[in-house]
PDB file of C-alpha atoms and ligand atoms in Angstrom:
ATOM      1  CA  UNK C 798     -20.027  -9.012  11.522  1.00 54.00           C
ATOM      2  CA  UNK C 799     -19.039  -7.156  14.677  1.00 55.00           C
ATOM      3  CA  UNK C 800     -15.485  -5.895  15.102  1.00 55.00           C
ATOM      4  CA  UNK C 801     -14.830  -7.696  18.367  1.00 56.00           C
ATOM      5  CA  UNK C 802     -11.269  -8.734  17.715  1.00 50.00           C
ATOM      6  CA  UNK C 803     -11.264 -11.050  20.716  1.00 55.00           C
ATOM      7  CA  UNK C 804     -13.717 -13.350  18.987  1.00 77.00           C
ATOM      8  CA  UNK C 805     -11.817 -13.527  15.688  1.00 85.00           C
ATOM      9  CA  UNK C 806      -9.174 -16.187  15.218  1.00 93.00           C
ATOM     10  CA  UNK C 807      -6.323 -14.644  13.287  1.00 95.00           C
ATOM     11  CA  UNK C 808      -3.045 -15.947  12.035  1.00 97.00           C
ATOM     12  CA  UNK C 809       0.045 -13.926  11.292  1.00 98.00           C
ATOM     13  CA  UNK C 810       0.909 -13.864   7.619  1.00 98.00           C
ATOM     14  CA  UNK C 811       3.784 -11.391   7.970  1.00 98.00           C
ATOM     15  CA  UNK C 812       5.135 -10.594  11.408  1.00 98.00           C
ATOM     16  CA  UNK C 813       6.195  -7.099  12.465  1.00 98.00           C
ATOM     17  CA  UNK C 814       9.943  -7.886  12.482  1.00 98.00           C
ATOM     18  CA  UNK C 815       9.796  -9.422   9.055  1.00 98.00           C
ATOM     19  CA  UNK C 816       7.940  -6.357   7.780  1.00 98.00           C
ATOM     20  CA  UNK C 817      10.350  -3.947   9.472  1.00 98.00           C
ATOM     21  CA  UNK C 818      13.370  -5.713   7.971  1.00 98.00           C
ATOM     22  CA  UNK C 819      11.890  -5.629   4.492  1.00 99.00           C
ATOM     23  CA  UNK C 820      10.960  -1.954   4.784  1.00 99.00           C
ATOM     24  CA  UNK C 821      14.524  -1.172   5.864  1.00 98.00           C
ATOM     25  CA  UNK C 822      15.780  -2.922   2.704  1.00 98.00           C
ATOM     26  CA  UNK C 823      13.339  -1.001   0.532  1.00 98.00           C
ATOM     27  CA  UNK C 824      14.405   2.226   2.213  1.00 98.00           C
ATOM     28  CA  UNK C 825      18.056   1.556   1.405  1.00 98.00           C
ATOM     29  CA  UNK C 826      17.299   0.776  -2.219  1.00 98.00           C
ATOM     30  CA  UNK C 827      15.113   3.854  -2.623  1.00 98.00           C
ATOM     31  CA  UNK C 828      17.674   6.052  -0.849  1.00 98.00           C
ATOM     32  CA  UNK C 829      20.335   5.029  -3.386  1.00 98.00           C
ATOM     33  CA  UNK C 830      18.060   5.516  -6.397  1.00 98.00           C
ATOM     34  CA  UNK C 831      16.705   8.901  -5.295  1.00 98.00           C
ATOM     35  CA  UNK C 832      19.754  10.512  -3.684  1.00 97.00           C
ATOM     36  CA  UNK C 833      19.484  14.299  -4.039  1.00 94.00           C
ATOM     37  CA  UNK C 834      16.327  14.108  -6.162  1.00 97.00           C
ATOM     38  CA  UNK C 835      13.939  15.527  -3.574  1.00 98.00           C
ATOM     39  CA  UNK C 836      11.223  13.001  -4.504  1.00 98.00           C
ATOM     40  CA  UNK C 837       7.590  13.366  -3.520  1.00 98.00           C
ATOM     41  CA  UNK C 838       6.260  10.233  -1.883  1.00 98.00           C
ATOM     42  CA  UNK C 839       2.561  10.012  -2.665  1.00 98.00           C
ATOM     43  CA  UNK C 840       0.774   7.823  -0.141  1.00 98.00           C
ATOM     44  CA  UNK C 841      -2.490   6.259  -1.185  1.00 96.00           C
ATOM     45  CA  UNK C 842      -4.964   6.695   1.669  1.00 96.00           C
ATOM     46  CA  UNK C 843      -5.959   5.286   3.863  1.00 95.00           C
ATOM     47  CA  UNK C 844      -4.184   1.943   3.870  1.00 96.00           C
ATOM     48  CA  UNK C 845      -0.660   3.203   3.158  1.00 98.00           C
ATOM     49  CA  UNK C 846      -0.270   5.513   6.139  1.00 98.00           C
ATOM     50  CA  UNK C 847       1.427   2.934   8.381  1.00 98.00           C
ATOM     51  CA  UNK C 848       3.755   1.751   5.617  1.00 98.00           C
ATOM     52  CA  UNK C 849       4.544   5.362   4.658  1.00 98.00           C
ATOM     53  CA  UNK C 850       5.469   6.269   8.213  1.00 98.00           C
ATOM     54  CA  UNK C 851       7.878   3.362   8.505  1.00 98.00           C
ATOM     55  CA  UNK C 852       9.305   3.707   4.989  1.00 98.00           C
ATOM     56  CA  UNK C 853       9.964   7.436   5.322  1.00 98.00           C
ATOM     57  CA  UNK C 854      12.025   6.839   8.450  1.00 98.00           C
ATOM     58  CA  UNK C 855      14.227   4.402   6.507  1.00 98.00           C
ATOM     59  CA  UNK C 856      15.091   7.013   3.860  1.00 98.00           C
ATOM     60  CA  UNK C 857      18.438   8.847   4.093  1.00 98.00           C
ATOM     61  CA  UNK C 858      18.164  12.551   4.797  1.00 97.00           C
ATOM     62  CA  UNK C 859      20.290  13.421   1.694  1.00 96.00           C
ATOM     63  CA  UNK C 860      17.403  12.166  -0.416  1.00 98.00           C
ATOM     64  CA  UNK C 861      15.220  15.094   0.657  1.00 97.00           C
ATOM     65  CA  UNK C 862      11.995  13.098   0.455  1.00 98.00           C
ATOM     66  CA  UNK C 863       8.720  14.960   0.873  1.00 98.00           C
ATOM     67  CA  UNK C 864       5.292  13.452   1.478  1.00 98.00           C
ATOM     68  CA  UNK C 865       1.769  13.998   0.260  1.00 98.00           C
ATOM     69  CA  UNK C 866      -1.357  11.849   0.213  1.00 98.00           C
ATOM     70  CA  UNK C 867      -4.140  11.018  -2.163  1.00 96.00           C
ATOM     71  CA  UNK C 868      -7.320   9.020  -1.630  1.00 93.00           C
ATOM     72  CA  UNK C 869      -8.955   6.808  -4.207  1.00 79.00           C
ATOM     73  CA  UNK C 870     -12.097   4.839  -3.487  1.00 74.00           C
ATOM     74  CA  UNK C 871     -11.968   1.271  -4.670  1.00 61.00           C
ATOM     75  CA  UNK C 872     -13.930  -0.900  -2.288  1.00 51.00           C
ATOM     76  CA  UNK C 873     -17.060   0.037  -0.421  1.00 46.00           C
ATOM     77  CA  UNK C 874     -18.264  -2.190   2.346  1.00 44.00           C
ATOM     78  CA  UNK C 875     -17.158  -5.772   2.038  1.00 47.00           C
ATOM     79  CA  UNK C 876     -14.344  -7.166   0.012  1.00 51.00           C
ATOM     80  CA  UNK C 877     -15.508  -6.962  -3.603  1.00 54.00           C
ATOM     81  CA  UNK C 878     -13.882  -4.428  -5.912  1.00 54.00           C
ATOM     82  CA  UNK C 879     -16.304  -1.834  -7.270  1.00 51.00           C
ATOM     83  CA  UNK C 880     -13.919  -1.494 -10.227  1.00 55.00           C
ATOM     84  CA  UNK C 881     -14.762   2.178 -10.591  1.00 60.00           C
ATOM     85  CA  UNK C 882     -12.165   3.954  -8.483  1.00 62.00           C
ATOM     86  CA  UNK C 883     -12.579   7.682  -8.050  1.00 77.00           C
ATOM     87  CA  UNK C 884     -10.395  10.437  -6.550  1.00 85.00           C
ATOM     88  CA  UNK C 885     -11.768  11.299  -3.110  1.00 91.00           C
ATOM     89  CA  UNK C 886      -8.896  13.496  -1.959  1.00 95.00           C
ATOM     90  CA  UNK C 887      -6.297  15.117  -4.174  1.00 96.00           C
ATOM     91  CA  UNK C 888      -2.681  16.127  -3.639  1.00 97.00           C
ATOM     92  CA  UNK C 889      -1.961  19.508  -2.084  1.00 97.00           C
ATOM     93  CA  UNK C 890       1.020  20.246  -4.346  1.00 96.00           C
ATOM     94  CA  UNK C 891       1.614  20.195  -8.111  1.00 97.00           C
ATOM     95  CA  UNK C 892       3.767  17.291  -9.287  1.00 98.00           C
ATOM     96  CA  UNK C 893       4.910  18.512 -12.700  1.00 96.00           C
ATOM     97  CA  UNK C 894       8.672  17.987 -12.960  1.00 93.00           C
ATOM     98  CA  UNK C 895       8.764  16.241  -9.555  1.00 98.00           C
ATOM     99  CA  UNK C 896      10.138  12.742  -9.045  1.00 98.00           C
ATOM    100  CA  UNK C 897       7.049  10.955  -7.752  1.00 98.00           C
ATOM    101  CA  UNK C 898       7.088   7.659  -5.857  1.00 98.00           C
ATOM    102  CA  UNK C 899       3.617   6.267  -5.220  1.00 98.00           C
ATOM    103  CA  UNK C 900       3.430   4.386  -1.908  1.00 98.00           C
ATOM    104  CA  UNK C 901       0.617   1.845  -1.701  1.00 98.00           C
ATOM    105  CA  UNK C 902      -0.323  -0.785   0.853  1.00 97.00           C
ATOM    106  CA  UNK C 903      -1.527  -3.534  -1.462  1.00 97.00           C
ATOM    107  CA  UNK C 904      -2.174  -4.219  -5.126  1.00 97.00           C
ATOM    108  CA  UNK C 905      -4.937  -6.716  -5.682  1.00 95.00           C
ATOM    109  CA  UNK C 906      -6.738  -6.641  -9.056  1.00 94.00           C
ATOM    110  CA  UNK C 907      -4.719  -3.545  -9.954  1.00 93.00           C
ATOM    111  CA  UNK C 908      -7.679  -1.450 -11.107  1.00 89.00           C
ATOM    112  CA  UNK C 909      -7.474   1.323  -8.532  1.00 87.00           C
ATOM    113  CA  UNK C 910      -3.703   1.536  -8.779  1.00 91.00           C
ATOM    114  CA  UNK C 911      -3.801   1.721 -12.561  1.00 91.00           C
ATOM    115  CA  UNK C 912      -6.329   4.551 -12.480  1.00 88.00           C
ATOM    116  CA  UNK C 913      -4.278   6.448  -9.947  1.00 93.00           C
ATOM    117  CA  UNK C 914      -1.092   6.040 -11.988  1.00 95.00           C
ATOM    118  CA  UNK C 915      -2.708   7.311 -15.148  1.00 91.00           C
ATOM    119  CA  UNK C 916      -3.995  10.395 -13.322  1.00 92.00           C
ATOM    120  CA  UNK C 917      -0.566  11.110 -11.861  1.00 96.00           C
ATOM    121  CA  UNK C 918       1.257  10.487 -15.120  1.00 95.00           C
ATOM    122  CA  UNK C 919      -1.031  12.945 -16.958  1.00 94.00           C
ATOM    123  CA  UNK C 920       0.273  15.689 -14.635  1.00 96.00           C
ATOM    124  CA  UNK C 921       3.761  15.527 -16.105  1.00 97.00           C
ATOM    125  CA  UNK C 922       6.027  14.320 -13.286  1.00 98.00           C
ATOM    126  CA  UNK C 923       9.778  14.095 -14.007  1.00 98.00           C
ATOM    127  CA  UNK C 924       9.479  10.410 -13.114  1.00 98.00           C
ATOM    128  CA  UNK C 925       6.784   8.137 -11.720  1.00 98.00           C
ATOM    129  CA  UNK C 926       7.622   4.956  -9.826  1.00 98.00           C
ATOM    130  CA  UNK C 927       5.764   2.756  -7.391  1.00 98.00           C
ATOM    131  CA  UNK C 928       6.460   1.192  -4.023  1.00 98.00           C
ATOM    132  CA  UNK C 929       3.965  -1.420  -2.868  1.00 98.00           C
ATOM    133  CA  UNK C 930       4.144  -3.288   0.428  1.00 98.00           C
ATOM    134  CA  UNK C 931       1.981  -6.246  -0.605  1.00 98.00           C
ATOM    135  CA  UNK C 932       1.089  -7.731  -3.962  1.00 98.00           C
ATOM    136  CA  UNK C 933      -1.417 -10.507  -4.662  1.00 97.00           C
ATOM    137  CA  UNK C 934      -0.282 -11.601  -8.134  1.00 97.00           C
ATOM    138  CA  UNK C 935      -2.897 -14.346  -8.411  1.00 96.00           C
ATOM    139  CA  UNK C 936      -5.661 -11.710  -8.231  1.00 94.00           C
ATOM    140  CA  UNK C 937      -4.227  -9.366 -10.865  1.00 96.00           C
ATOM    141  CA  UNK C 938      -6.599  -8.407 -13.689  1.00 95.00           C
ATOM    142  CA  UNK C 939      -4.704  -5.444 -15.124  1.00 95.00           C
ATOM    143  CA  UNK C 940      -0.967  -5.008 -15.402  1.00 94.00           C
ATOM    144  CA  UNK C 941       0.552  -2.397 -13.128  1.00 96.00           C
ATOM    145  CA  UNK C 942       4.227  -1.569 -12.725  1.00 97.00           C
ATOM    146  CA  UNK C 943       5.668  -2.258  -9.268  1.00 98.00           C
ATOM    147  CA  UNK C 944       9.183  -0.851  -8.944  1.00 98.00           C
ATOM    148  CA  UNK C 945       9.719  -1.617  -5.251  1.00 98.00           C
ATOM    149  CA  UNK C 946       7.743  -4.481  -3.729  1.00 98.00           C
ATOM    150  CA  UNK C 947       7.695  -5.603  -0.136  1.00 98.00           C
ATOM    151  CA  UNK C 948       6.092  -9.032  -0.349  1.00 98.00           C
ATOM    152  CA  UNK C 949       4.108 -11.232  -2.675  1.00 98.00           C
ATOM    153  CA  UNK C 950       1.246 -12.803  -0.751  1.00 98.00           C
ATOM    154  CA  UNK C 951      -1.289 -15.541  -1.557  1.00 97.00           C
ATOM    155  CA  UNK C 952      -4.940 -14.860  -2.300  1.00 96.00           C
ATOM    156  CA  UNK C 953      -6.067 -14.201   1.260  1.00 96.00           C
ATOM    157  CA  UNK C 954      -7.895 -11.197   2.683  1.00 97.00           C
ATOM    158  CA  UNK C 955      -5.416  -9.534   5.015  1.00 98.00           C
ATOM    159  CA  UNK C 956      -5.850  -7.046   7.853  1.00 98.00           C
ATOM    160  CA  UNK C 957      -3.527  -4.917   9.935  1.00 98.00           C
ATOM    161  CA  UNK C 958      -0.460  -2.740   9.329  1.00 98.00           C
ATOM    162  CA  UNK C 959      -2.828  -0.131   7.864  1.00 98.00           C
ATOM    163  CA  UNK C 960      -5.083  -2.538   5.998  1.00 98.00           C
ATOM    164  CA  UNK C 961      -8.735  -2.684   6.971  1.00 97.00           C
ATOM    165  CA  UNK C 962     -11.931  -4.609   6.707  1.00 97.00           C
ATOM    166  CA  UNK C 963     -14.750  -2.062   6.557  1.00 96.00           C
ATOM    167  CA  UNK C 964     -12.427   0.473   8.244  1.00 97.00           C
ATOM    168  CA  UNK C 965     -11.608  -1.763  11.207  1.00 97.00           C
ATOM    169  CA  UNK C 966      -8.368  -3.446  12.309  1.00 98.00           C
ATOM    170  CA  UNK C 967      -5.894  -1.021  10.688  1.00 98.00           C
ATOM    171  CA  UNK C 968      -3.924  -0.897  13.942  1.00 98.00           C
ATOM    172  CA  UNK C 969      -2.967  -4.574  14.120  1.00 98.00           C
ATOM    173  CA  UNK C 970       0.831  -4.669  14.266  1.00 98.00           C
ATOM    174  CA  UNK C 971       1.254  -7.636  11.927  1.00 98.00           C
ATOM    175  CA  UNK C 972      -0.288  -8.469   8.546  1.00 98.00           C
ATOM    176  CA  UNK C 973      -2.898 -11.036   9.525  1.00 98.00           C
ATOM    177  CA  UNK C 974      -5.615 -13.195   8.017  1.00 97.00           C
ATOM    178  CA  UNK C 975      -8.680 -14.914   9.408  1.00 93.00           C
ATOM    179  CA  UNK C 976      -8.431 -18.529  10.334  1.00 83.00           C
ATOM    180  CA  UNK C 977     -11.430 -20.287   8.848  1.00 75.00           C
ATOM    181  CA  UNK C 978     -13.042 -22.940  11.088  1.00 68.00           C
ATOM    182  CA  UNK C 979     -12.299 -25.644   8.482  1.00 61.00           C
ATOM    183  CA  UNK C 980      -8.594 -24.734   8.524  1.00 52.00           C
ATOM    184  CA  UNK C 981      -8.311 -24.875  12.302  1.00 45.00           C
TER     185      UNK C 981
HETATM  186  P1  LIG X1331      -7.434  -3.233  -6.507  1.00 61.31           P
HETATM  187  O1  LIG X1331      -7.980  -2.113  -7.341  1.00 61.31           O
HETATM  188  O2  LIG X1331      -8.253  -4.478  -6.621  1.00 61.31           O
HETATM  189  O3  LIG X1331      -5.982  -3.504  -6.748  1.00 61.31           O
HETATM  190  O4  LIG X1331      -7.658  -2.765  -5.025  1.00 61.31           O
HETATM  191  C1  LIG X1331      -6.636  -2.431  -4.185  1.00 61.31           C
HETATM  192  C2  LIG X1331      -7.212  -1.874  -2.908  1.00 61.31           C
HETATM  193  O5  LIG X1331      -8.156  -2.791  -2.324  1.00 61.31           O
HETATM  194  C3  LIG X1331      -6.125  -1.699  -1.896  1.00 61.31           C
HETATM  195  O6  LIG X1331      -5.571  -0.421  -1.965  1.00 61.31           O
HETATM  196  C4  LIG X1331      -6.847  -1.982  -0.593  1.00 61.31           C
HETATM  197  O7  LIG X1331      -7.423  -0.787  -0.105  1.00 61.31           O
HETATM  198  C5  LIG X1331      -7.935  -2.949  -0.958  1.00 61.31           C
HETATM  199  N1  LIG X1331      -7.565  -4.354  -0.683  1.00 61.31           N
HETATM  200  C6  LIG X1331      -7.264  -5.325  -1.580  1.00 61.31           C
HETATM  201  N2  LIG X1331      -6.970  -6.482  -0.992  1.00 61.31           N
HETATM  202  C7  LIG X1331      -7.084  -6.259   0.337  1.00 61.31           C
HETATM  203  C8  LIG X1331      -6.898  -7.089   1.511  1.00 61.31           C
HETATM  204  O8  LIG X1331      -6.554  -8.279   1.465  1.00 61.31           O
HETATM  205  N3  LIG X1331      -7.113  -6.480   2.707  1.00 61.31           N
HETATM  206  C9  LIG X1331      -7.477  -5.185   2.830  1.00 61.31           C
HETATM  207  N4  LIG X1331      -7.648  -4.371   1.771  1.00 61.31           N
HETATM  208  C10 LIG X1331      -7.458  -4.900   0.538  1.00 61.31           C
HETATM  209 MG1  LIG X1332      -5.342   1.091  -0.588  1.00 61.31          MG
END
């Protein structure tokens, strides 16, 4: 497959305005819950960086939110879960006694997210909650707690708004999916 976006027929699953409105709502909710707590938002690389940037700018300044990132490998090439996630890049600050909010682009089977949460929880944060832009409940194989959720989506492979296929298409402004010839 070559990443020539002009030759791919895509449909919008979630448009940019819809996403922006939902992120603003999440930001308000999180701002109320974390007021004055100086939480650490932990973005899961790479997919969450677009969501993180937009979410952070919807958080009230009195919250005192700080940001760090962590990378966990879950998928290699293609779209099948390897089911053996591993930490590729760790946080740059200790999180013991911090209020940690994990910011993730999408939860699919839940394996990588579950592993990440157990690693973070073993470090003794004051609290550990999760904020996930997209959830595919029909794909879930392990239970993971989602405290703030943007959207539930059907079982479709999505691209854009930070999400990739083999590292391509992260810059699409909407959450999109491929139109199969039989659907067109
Ligand atoms: P899980 O361990 O199956 O929950 O894997 C979640 C990870 O797989 C996410 O953080 C994404 O990086 C990736 N992923 C799952 N579904 C999609 C998708 O539809 N598009 C792009 N990446 C996805
Ligand atoms: Mg991810």
